[in-house]
mmCIF file of C-alpha atoms in Angstrom:
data_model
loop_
_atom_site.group_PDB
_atom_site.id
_atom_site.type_symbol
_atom_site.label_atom_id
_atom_site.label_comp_id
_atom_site.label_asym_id
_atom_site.label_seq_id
_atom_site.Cartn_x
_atom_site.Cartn_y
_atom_site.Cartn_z
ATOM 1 C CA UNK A 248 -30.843 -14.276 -21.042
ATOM 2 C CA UNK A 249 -32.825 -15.995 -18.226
ATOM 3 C CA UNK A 250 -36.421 -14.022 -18.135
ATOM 4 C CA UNK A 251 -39.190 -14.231 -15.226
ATOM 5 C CA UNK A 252 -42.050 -11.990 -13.957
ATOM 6 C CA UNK A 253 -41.749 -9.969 -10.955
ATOM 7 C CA UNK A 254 -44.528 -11.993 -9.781
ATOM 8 C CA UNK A 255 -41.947 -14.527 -9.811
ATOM 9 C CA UNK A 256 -39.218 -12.831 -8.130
ATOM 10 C CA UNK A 257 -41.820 -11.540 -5.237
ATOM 11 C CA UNK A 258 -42.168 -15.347 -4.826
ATOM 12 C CA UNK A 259 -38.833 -16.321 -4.441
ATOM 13 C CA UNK A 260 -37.815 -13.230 -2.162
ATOM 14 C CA UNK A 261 -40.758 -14.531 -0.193
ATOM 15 C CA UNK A 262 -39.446 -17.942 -0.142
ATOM 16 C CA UNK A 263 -35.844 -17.236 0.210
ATOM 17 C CA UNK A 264 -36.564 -15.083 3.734
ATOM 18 C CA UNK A 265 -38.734 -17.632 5.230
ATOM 19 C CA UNK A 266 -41.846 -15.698 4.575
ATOM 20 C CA UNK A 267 -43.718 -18.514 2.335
ATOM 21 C CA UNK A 268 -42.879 -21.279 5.112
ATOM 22 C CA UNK A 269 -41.934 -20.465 8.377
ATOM 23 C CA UNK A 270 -40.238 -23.234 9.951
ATOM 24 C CA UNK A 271 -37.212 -24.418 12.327
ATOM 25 C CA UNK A 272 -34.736 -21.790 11.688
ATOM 26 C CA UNK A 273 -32.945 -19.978 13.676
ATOM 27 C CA UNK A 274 -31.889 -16.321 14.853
ATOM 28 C CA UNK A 275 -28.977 -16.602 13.546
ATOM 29 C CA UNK A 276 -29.897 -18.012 10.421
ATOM 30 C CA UNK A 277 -32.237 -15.768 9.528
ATOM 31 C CA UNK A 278 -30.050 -13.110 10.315
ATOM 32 C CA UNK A 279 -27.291 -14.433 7.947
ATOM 33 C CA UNK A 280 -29.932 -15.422 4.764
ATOM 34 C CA UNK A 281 -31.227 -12.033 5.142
ATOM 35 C CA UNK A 282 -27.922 -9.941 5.212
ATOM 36 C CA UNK A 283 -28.998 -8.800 8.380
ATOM 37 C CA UNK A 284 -31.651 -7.776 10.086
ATOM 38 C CA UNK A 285 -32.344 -4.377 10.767
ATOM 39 C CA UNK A 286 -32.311 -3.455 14.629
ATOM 40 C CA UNK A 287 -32.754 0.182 15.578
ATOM 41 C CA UNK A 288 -36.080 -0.666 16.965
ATOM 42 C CA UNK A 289 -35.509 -4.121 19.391
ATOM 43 C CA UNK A 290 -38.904 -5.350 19.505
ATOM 44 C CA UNK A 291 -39.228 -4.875 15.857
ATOM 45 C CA UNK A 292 -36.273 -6.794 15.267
ATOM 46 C CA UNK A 293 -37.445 -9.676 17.124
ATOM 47 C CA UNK A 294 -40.937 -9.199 15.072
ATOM 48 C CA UNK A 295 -38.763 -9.921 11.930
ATOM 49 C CA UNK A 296 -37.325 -13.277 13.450
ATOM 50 C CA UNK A 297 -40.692 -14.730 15.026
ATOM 51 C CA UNK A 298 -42.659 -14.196 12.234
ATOM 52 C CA UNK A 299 -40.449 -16.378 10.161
ATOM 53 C CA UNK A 300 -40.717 -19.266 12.612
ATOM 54 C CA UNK A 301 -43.095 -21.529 13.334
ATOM 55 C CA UNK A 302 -42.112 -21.586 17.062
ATOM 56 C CA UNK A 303 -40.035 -18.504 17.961
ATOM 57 C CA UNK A 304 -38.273 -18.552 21.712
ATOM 58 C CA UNK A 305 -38.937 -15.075 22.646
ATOM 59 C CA UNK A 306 -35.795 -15.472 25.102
ATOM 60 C CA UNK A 307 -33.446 -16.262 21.939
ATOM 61 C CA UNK A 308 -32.037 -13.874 20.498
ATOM 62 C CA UNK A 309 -31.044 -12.306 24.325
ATOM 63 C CA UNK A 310 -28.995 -15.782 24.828
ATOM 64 C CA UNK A 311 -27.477 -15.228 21.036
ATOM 65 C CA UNK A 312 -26.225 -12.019 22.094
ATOM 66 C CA UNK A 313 -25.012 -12.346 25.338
ATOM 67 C CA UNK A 314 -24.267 -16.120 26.347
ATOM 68 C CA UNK A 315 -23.089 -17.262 22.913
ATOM 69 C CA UNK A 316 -22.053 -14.418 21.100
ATOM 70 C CA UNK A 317 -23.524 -16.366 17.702
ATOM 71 C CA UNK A 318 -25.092 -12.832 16.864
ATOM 72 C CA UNK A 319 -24.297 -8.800 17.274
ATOM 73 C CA UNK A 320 -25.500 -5.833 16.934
ATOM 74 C CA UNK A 321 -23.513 -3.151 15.450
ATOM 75 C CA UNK A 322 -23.758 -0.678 13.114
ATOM 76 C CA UNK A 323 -23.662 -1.660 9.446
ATOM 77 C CA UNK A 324 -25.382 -0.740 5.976
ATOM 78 C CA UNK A 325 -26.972 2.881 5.955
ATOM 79 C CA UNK A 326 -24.923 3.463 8.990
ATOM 80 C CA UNK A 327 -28.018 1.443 10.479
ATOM 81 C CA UNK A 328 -28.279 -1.032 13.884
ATOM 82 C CA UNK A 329 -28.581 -4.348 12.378
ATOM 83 C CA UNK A 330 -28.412 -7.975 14.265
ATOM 84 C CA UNK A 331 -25.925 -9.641 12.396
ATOM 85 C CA UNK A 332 -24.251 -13.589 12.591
ATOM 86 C CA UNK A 333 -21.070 -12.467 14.526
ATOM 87 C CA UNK A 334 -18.940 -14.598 12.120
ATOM 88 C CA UNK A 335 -20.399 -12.979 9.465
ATOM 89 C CA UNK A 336 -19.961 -9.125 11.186
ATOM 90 C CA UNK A 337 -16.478 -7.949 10.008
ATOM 91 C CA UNK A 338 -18.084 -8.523 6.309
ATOM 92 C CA UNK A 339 -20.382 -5.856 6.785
ATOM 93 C CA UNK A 340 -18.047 -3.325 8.285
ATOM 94 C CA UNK A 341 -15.495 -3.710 6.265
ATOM 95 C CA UNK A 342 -17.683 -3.106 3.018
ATOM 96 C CA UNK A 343 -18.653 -0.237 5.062
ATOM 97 C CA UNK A 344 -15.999 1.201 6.099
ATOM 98 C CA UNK A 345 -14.808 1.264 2.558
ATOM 99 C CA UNK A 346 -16.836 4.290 1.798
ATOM 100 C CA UNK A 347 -15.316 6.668 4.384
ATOM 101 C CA UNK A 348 -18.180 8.231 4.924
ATOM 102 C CA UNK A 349 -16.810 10.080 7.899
ATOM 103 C CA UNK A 350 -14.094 11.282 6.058
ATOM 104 C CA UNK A 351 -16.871 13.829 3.331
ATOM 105 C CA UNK A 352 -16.315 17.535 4.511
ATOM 106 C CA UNK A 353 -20.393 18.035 4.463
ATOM 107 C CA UNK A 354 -20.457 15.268 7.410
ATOM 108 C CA UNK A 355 -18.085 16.680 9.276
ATOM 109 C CA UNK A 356 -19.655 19.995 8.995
ATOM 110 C CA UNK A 357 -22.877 18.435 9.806
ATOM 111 C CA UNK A 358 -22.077 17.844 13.768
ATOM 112 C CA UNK A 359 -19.748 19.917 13.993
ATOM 113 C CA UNK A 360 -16.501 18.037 14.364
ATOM 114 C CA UNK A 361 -13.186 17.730 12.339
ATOM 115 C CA UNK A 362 -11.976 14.876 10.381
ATOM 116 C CA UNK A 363 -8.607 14.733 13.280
ATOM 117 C CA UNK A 364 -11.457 14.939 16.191
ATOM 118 C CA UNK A 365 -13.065 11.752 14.612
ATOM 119 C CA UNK A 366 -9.999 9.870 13.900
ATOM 120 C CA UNK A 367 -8.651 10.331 17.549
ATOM 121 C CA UNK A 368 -12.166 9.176 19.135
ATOM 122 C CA UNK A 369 -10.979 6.087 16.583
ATOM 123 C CA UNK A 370 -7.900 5.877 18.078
ATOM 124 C CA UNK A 371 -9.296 6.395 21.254
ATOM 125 C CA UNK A 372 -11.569 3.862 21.149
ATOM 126 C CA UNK A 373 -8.932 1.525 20.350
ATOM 127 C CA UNK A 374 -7.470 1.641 23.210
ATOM 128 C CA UNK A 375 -9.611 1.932 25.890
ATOM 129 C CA UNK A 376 -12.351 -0.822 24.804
ATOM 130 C CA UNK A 377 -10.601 -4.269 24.302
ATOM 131 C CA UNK A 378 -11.246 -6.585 27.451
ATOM 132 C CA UNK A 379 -14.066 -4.304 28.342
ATOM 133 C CA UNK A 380 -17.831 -3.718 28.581
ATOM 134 C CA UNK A 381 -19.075 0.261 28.807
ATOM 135 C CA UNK A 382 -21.962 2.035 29.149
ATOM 136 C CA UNK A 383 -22.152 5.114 26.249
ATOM 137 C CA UNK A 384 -21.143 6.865 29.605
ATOM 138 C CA UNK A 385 -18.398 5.157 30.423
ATOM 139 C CA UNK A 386 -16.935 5.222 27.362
ATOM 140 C CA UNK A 387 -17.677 8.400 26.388
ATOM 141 C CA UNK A 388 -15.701 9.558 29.498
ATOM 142 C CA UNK A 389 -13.256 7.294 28.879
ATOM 143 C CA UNK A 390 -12.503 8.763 25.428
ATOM 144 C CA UNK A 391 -12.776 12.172 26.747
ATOM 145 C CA UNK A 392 -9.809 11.329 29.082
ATOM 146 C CA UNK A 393 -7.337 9.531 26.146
ATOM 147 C CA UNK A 394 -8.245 12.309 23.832
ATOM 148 C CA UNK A 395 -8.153 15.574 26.715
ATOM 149 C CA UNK A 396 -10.995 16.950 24.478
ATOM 150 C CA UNK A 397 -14.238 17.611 26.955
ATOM 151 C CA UNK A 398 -16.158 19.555 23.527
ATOM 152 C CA UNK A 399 -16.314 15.900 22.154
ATOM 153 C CA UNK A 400 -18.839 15.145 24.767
ATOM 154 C CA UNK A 401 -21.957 16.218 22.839
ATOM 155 C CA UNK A 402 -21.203 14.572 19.603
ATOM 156 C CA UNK A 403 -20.572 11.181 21.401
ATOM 157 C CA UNK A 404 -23.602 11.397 23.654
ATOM 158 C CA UNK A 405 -25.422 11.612 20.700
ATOM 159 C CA UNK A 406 -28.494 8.687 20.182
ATOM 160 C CA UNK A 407 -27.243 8.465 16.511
ATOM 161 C CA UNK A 408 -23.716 7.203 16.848
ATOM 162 C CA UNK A 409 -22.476 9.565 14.231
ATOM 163 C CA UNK A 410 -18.306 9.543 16.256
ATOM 164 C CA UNK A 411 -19.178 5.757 16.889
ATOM 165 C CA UNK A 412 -20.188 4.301 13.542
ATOM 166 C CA UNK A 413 -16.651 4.267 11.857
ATOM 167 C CA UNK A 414 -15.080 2.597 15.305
ATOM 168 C CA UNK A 415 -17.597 -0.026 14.691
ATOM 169 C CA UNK A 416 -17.130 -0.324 10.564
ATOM 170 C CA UNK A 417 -13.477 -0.299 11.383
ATOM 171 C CA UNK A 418 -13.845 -3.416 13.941
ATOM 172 C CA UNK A 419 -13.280 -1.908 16.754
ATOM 173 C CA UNK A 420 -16.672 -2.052 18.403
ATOM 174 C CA UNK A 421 -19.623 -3.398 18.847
ATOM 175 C CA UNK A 422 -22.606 -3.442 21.210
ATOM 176 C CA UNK A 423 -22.608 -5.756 24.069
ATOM 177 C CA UNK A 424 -25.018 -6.890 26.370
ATOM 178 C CA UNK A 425 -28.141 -4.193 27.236
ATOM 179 C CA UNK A 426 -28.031 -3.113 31.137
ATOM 180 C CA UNK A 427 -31.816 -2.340 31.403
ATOM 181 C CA UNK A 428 -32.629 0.622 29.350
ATOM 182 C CA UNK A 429 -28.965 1.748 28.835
ATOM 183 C CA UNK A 430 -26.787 0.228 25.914
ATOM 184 C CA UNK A 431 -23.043 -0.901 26.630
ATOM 185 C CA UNK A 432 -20.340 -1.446 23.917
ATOM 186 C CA UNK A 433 -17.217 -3.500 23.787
ATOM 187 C CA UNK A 434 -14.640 -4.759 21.324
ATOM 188 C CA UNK A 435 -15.359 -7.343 18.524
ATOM 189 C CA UNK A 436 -12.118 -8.806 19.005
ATOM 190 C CA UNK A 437 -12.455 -9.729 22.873
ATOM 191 C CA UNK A 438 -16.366 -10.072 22.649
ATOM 192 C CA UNK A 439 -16.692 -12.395 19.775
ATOM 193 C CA UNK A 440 -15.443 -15.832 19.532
ATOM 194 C CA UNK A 441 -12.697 -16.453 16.576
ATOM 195 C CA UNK A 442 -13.405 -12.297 15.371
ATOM 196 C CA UNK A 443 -11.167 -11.770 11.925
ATOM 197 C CA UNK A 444 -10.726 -8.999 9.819
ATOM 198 C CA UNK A 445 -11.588 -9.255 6.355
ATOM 199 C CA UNK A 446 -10.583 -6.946 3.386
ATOM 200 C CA UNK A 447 -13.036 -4.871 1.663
ATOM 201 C CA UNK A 448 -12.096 -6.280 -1.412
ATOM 202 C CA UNK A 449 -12.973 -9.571 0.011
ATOM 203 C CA UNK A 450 -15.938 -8.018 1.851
ATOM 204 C CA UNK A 451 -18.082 -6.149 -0.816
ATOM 205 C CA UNK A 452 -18.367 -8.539 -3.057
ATOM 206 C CA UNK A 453 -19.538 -11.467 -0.850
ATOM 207 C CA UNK A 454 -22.278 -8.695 0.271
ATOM 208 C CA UNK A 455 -23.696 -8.273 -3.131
ATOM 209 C CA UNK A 456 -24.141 -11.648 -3.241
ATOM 210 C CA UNK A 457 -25.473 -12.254 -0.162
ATOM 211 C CA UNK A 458 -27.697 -9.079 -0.822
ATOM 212 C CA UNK A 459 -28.617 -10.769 -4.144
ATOM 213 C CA UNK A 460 -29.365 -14.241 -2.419
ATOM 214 C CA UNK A 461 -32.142 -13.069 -0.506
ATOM 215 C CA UNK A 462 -33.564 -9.810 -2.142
ATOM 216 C CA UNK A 463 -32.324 -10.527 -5.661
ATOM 217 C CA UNK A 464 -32.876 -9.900 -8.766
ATOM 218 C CA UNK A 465 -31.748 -6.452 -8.449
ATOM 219 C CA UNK A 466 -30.077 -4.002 -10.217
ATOM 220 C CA UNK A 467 -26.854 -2.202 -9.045
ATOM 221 C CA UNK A 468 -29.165 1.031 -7.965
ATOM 222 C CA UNK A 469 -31.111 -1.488 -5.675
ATOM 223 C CA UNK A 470 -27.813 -2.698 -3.999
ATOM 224 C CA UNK A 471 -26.335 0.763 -3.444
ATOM 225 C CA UNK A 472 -29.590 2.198 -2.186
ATOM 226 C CA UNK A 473 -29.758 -0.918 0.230
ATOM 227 C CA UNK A 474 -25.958 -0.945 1.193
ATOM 228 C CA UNK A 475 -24.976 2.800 1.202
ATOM 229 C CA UNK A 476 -26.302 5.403 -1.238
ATOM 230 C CA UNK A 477 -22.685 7.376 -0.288
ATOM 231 C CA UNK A 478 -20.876 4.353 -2.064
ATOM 232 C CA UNK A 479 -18.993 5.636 -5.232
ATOM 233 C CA UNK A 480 -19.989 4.482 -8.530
ATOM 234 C CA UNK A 481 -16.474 3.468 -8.976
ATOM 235 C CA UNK A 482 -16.112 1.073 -5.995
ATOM 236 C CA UNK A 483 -19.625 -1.064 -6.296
ATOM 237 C CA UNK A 484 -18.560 -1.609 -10.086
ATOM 238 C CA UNK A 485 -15.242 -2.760 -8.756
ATOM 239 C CA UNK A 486 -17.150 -5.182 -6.452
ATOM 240 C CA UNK A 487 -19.645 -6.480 -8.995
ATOM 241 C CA UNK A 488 -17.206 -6.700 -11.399
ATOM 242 C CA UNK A 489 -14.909 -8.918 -8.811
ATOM 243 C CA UNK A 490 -17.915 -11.160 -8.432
ATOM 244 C CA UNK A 491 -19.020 -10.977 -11.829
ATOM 245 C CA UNK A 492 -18.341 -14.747 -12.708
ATOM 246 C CA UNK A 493 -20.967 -15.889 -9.580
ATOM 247 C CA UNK A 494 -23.699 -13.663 -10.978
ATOM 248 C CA UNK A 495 -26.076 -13.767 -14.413
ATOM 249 C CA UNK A 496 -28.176 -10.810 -16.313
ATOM 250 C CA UNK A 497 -32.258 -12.029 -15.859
ATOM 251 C CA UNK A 498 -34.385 -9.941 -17.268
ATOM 252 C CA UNK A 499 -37.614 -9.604 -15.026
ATOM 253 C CA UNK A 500 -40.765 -7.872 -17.164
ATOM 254 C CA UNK A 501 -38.302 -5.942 -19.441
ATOM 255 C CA UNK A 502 -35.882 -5.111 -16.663
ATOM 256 C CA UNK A 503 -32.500 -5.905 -16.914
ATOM 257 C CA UNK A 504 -31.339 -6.821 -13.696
ATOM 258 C CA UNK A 505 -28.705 -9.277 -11.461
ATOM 259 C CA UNK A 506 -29.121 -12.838 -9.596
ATOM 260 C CA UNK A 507 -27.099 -15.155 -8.128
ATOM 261 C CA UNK A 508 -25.903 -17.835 -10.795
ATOM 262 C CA UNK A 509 -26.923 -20.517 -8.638
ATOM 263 C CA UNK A 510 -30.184 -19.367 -7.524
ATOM 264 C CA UNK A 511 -31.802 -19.430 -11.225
ATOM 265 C CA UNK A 512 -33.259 -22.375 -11.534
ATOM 266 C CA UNK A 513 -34.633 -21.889 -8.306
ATOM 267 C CA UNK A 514 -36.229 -18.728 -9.445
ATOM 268 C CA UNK A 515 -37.470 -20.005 -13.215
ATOM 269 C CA UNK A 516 -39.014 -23.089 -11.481
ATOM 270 C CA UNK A 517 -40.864 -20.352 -8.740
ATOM 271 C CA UNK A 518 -44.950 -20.133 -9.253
ATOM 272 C CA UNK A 519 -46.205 -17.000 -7.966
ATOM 273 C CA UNK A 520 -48.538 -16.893 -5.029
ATOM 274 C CA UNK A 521 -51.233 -14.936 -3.033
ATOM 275 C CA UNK A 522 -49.964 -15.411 0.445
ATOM 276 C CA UNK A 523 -50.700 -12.945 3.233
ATOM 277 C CA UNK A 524 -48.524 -12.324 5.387
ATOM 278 C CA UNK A 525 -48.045 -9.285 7.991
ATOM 279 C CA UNK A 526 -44.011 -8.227 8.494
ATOM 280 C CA UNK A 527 -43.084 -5.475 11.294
ATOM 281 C CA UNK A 528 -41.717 -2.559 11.231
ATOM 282 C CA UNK A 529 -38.704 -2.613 9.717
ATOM 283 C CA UNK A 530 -38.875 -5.659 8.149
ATOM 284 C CA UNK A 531 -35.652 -6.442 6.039
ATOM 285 C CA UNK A 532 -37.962 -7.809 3.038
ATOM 286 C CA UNK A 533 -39.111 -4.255 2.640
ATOM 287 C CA UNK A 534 -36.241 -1.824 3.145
ATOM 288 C CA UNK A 535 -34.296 -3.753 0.479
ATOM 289 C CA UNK A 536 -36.774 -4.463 -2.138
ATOM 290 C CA UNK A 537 -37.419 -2.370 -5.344
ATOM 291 C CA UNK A 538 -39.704 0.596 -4.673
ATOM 292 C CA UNK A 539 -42.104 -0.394 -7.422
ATOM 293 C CA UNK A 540 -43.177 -3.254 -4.369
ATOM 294 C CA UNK A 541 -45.394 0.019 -3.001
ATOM 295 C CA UNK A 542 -47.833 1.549 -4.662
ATOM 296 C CA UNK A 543 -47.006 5.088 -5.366
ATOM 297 C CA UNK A 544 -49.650 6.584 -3.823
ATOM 298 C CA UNK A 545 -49.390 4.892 -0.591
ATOM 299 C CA UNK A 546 -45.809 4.939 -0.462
ATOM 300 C CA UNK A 547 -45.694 7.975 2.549
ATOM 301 C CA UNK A 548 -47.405 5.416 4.284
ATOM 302 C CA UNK A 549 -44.794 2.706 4.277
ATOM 303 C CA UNK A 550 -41.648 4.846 4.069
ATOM 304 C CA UNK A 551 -42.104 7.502 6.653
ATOM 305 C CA UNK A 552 -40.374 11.012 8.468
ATOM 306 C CA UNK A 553 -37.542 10.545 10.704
ATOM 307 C CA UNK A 554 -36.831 7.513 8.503
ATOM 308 C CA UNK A 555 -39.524 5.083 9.987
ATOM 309 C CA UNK A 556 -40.805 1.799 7.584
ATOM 310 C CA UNK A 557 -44.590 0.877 8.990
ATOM 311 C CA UNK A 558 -45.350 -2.664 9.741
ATOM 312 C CA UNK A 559 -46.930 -3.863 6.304
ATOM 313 C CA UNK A 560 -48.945 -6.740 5.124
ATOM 314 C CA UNK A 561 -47.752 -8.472 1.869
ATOM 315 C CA UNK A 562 -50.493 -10.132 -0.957
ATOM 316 C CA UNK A 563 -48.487 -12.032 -3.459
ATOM 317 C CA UNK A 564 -45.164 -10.483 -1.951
ATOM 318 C CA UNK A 565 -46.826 -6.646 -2.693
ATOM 319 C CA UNK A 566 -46.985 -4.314 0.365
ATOM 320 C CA UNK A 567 -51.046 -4.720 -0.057
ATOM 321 C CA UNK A 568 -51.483 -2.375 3.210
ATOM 322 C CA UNK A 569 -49.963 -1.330 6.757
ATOM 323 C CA UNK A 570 -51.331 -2.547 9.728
ATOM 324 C CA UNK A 571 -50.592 -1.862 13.149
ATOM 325 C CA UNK A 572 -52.036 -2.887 17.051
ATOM 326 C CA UNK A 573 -54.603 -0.308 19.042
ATOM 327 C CA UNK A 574 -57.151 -1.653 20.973
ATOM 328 C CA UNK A 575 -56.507 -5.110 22.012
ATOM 329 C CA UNK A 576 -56.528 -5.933 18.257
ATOM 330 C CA UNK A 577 -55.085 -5.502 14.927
ATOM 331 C CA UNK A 578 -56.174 -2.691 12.439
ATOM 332 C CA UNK A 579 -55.212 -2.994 8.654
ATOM 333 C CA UNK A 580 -55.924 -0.394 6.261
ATOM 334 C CA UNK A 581 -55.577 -2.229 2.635
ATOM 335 C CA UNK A 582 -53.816 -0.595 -0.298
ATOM 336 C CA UNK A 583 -56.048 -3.554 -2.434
ATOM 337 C CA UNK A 584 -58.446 -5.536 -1.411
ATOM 338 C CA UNK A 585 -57.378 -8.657 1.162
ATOM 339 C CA UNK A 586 -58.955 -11.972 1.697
ATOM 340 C CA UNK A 587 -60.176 -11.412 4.741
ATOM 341 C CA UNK A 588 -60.554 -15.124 6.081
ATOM 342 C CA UNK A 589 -56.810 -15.538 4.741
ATOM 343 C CA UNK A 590 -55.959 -12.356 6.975
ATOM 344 C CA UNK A 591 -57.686 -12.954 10.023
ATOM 345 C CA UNK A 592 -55.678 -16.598 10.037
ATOM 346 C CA UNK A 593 -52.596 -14.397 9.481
ATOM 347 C CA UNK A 594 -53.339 -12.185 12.343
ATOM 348 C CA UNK A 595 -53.887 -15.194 14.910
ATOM 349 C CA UNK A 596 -50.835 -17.413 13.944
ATOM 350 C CA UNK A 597 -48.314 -14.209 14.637
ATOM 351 C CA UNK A 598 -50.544 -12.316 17.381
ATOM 352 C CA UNK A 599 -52.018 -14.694 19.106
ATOM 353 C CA UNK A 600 -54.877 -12.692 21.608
ATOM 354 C CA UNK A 601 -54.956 -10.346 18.826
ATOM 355 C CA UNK A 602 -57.689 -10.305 16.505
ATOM 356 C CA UNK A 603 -58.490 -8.418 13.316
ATOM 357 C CA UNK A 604 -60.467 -4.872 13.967
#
């Protein structure tokens, strides 16, 4: 069995999401090499894709999404917003839509709705989204009127998406271009350019591995907790066991855990380093990794109420600290002690007018 240090794997992770070298890539690649990039917050989505290039186009991502549809946002793992490669999109809600979260009595109880309410705002959807582009508004009055059910209002109004989310795991949605402030949604099938539906069978186990080729080695706890901590034991062990020929046991400082076949050498070969580097809020290199990255006693720090992940500052690929911007500059409070020449480079290559307080 294949063994390396988690200093190692840190390394790799870090090198694999464009952290070590940030260079001419994409939106869209980064995107797709990082099984999406997490997008509740805009700006901090667009944090995670300039900070892994060495000249991000601030105006790039807008054009992705709504001159050539090459990315989406939808919902996806966690029931989350993520920006995701459009061809790549019907993976993640398929896998997703798999668990039937929508379907689990305590859910349904939860806001209030039955499981026949949701699945005719599903059917409703349906039919009055292909072809066109709706404000929440619109469509929520539009569903209203196809399912003659004005106590639905509430529960599709609602910020959170709850009656939305399986429309969009199901492929029947996704968001379309912003109007100002308010979001609009449309249909995958008329928005996006060659859209196809995809099995989950197909679908969950090309997401462990693409999971696995950017925040591997992990164990099958780290995938579910990343992917959907509703998932049954019995279907991820169906997927990993589907791609179980494309995957190898390492063992990383006594831990048993999974990588990518092909990535192996890769990793073995992989020195560790002591980079700094400061990732936003959000940042997809945290929210997937292993908690041990965060020091226990700082970890209410980094993983916060309402579900919030603080912008962070990596040593060596370790969340060393959280930083954020007040005062026309850039505060960090360290969780371990940072070279602070390395760090004030850091702050001026991704904040430039910023400096460190």
């Amino acid at each position: 069995m294949t063994t390396v240090t988690r200093a190692q794997v840190l390394a790799w992770r870090m090198r694999r999401q464009h952290l070590s070298e940030p260079g001419a890539v994409s939106a869209v690649e980064i995107a797709r090499r990082l099984a999406g990039v997490q997008a509740q917050v805009p700006s901090s989505a667009a944090q995670a894709v300039a900070f892994r290039q060495a000249e991000p186009d601030e105006h790039e991502i807008d054009r992705a999404l709504r001159e050539e549809k090459t990315l989406v946002r939808m919902w996806s793992v966690r029931g989350t917003l993520h920006l995701h490669a459009s061809e790549d999109a019907p993976l993640y809600g398929s896998a997703m839509a798999a668990v039937r979260t929508w379907e689990r009595p305590s859910v349904l109880r939860g806001h209030g709705v039955t499981l026949a309410e949701v699945t005719a705002i599903i059917d409703a959807v349906a039919e009055v989204l292909p072809g066109r582009v709706l404000t929440r508004e619109e469509l929520t009055e539009a569903v209203l009127e196809h399912t003659g059910s004005p106590h639905l209002a509430e529960v599709l109004r609602s910020g959170w998406g709850f009656a939305l989310k399986p429309a969009s795991w199901l492929g029947l949605l996704c968001h379309g271009p912003s109007e100002g402030n308010r979001v609009t949604f449309t249909s995958p099938s008329t928005w996006l350019p060659g859209w196809r539906q995809v099995t989950a069978e197909v679908a969950g186990p090309e997401l462990i591995k693409r999971y696995l080729g950017a925040h591997g080695p992990s164990t099958v706890a780290d995938f579910e907790r990343w992917f959907a901590r509703s998932a049954k034991a019995s279907l991820l062990k169906t997927w990993f066991a589907s791609a179980r020929d494309e995957l190898a046991e390492v063992t990383v400082d006594g831990t048993k855990m999974f990588a990518r076949a092909e990535d192996l050498d890769e990793l073995v070969g992989t020195a560790p380093n002591e980079l700094v580097r400061l990732l936003p809020a959000f940042d997809q290199y945290v929210i997937a990794a292993n908690r041990d990255l965060i020091p226990a006693e700082h970890l209410a720090k980094v993983s916060r109420t309402a579900g919030w992940i603080s912008p962070v500052v990596l040593h060596g690929g370790r969340v060393a600290g959280v930083w954020k911007e007040e005062d026309g500059g850039v505060s960090v409070e360290q969780f371990e002690r940072l070279p602070k020449k390395t760090l004030v480079a850091e702050v001026a290559r991704l904040l430039p007018g910023r400096s460190l307080l």
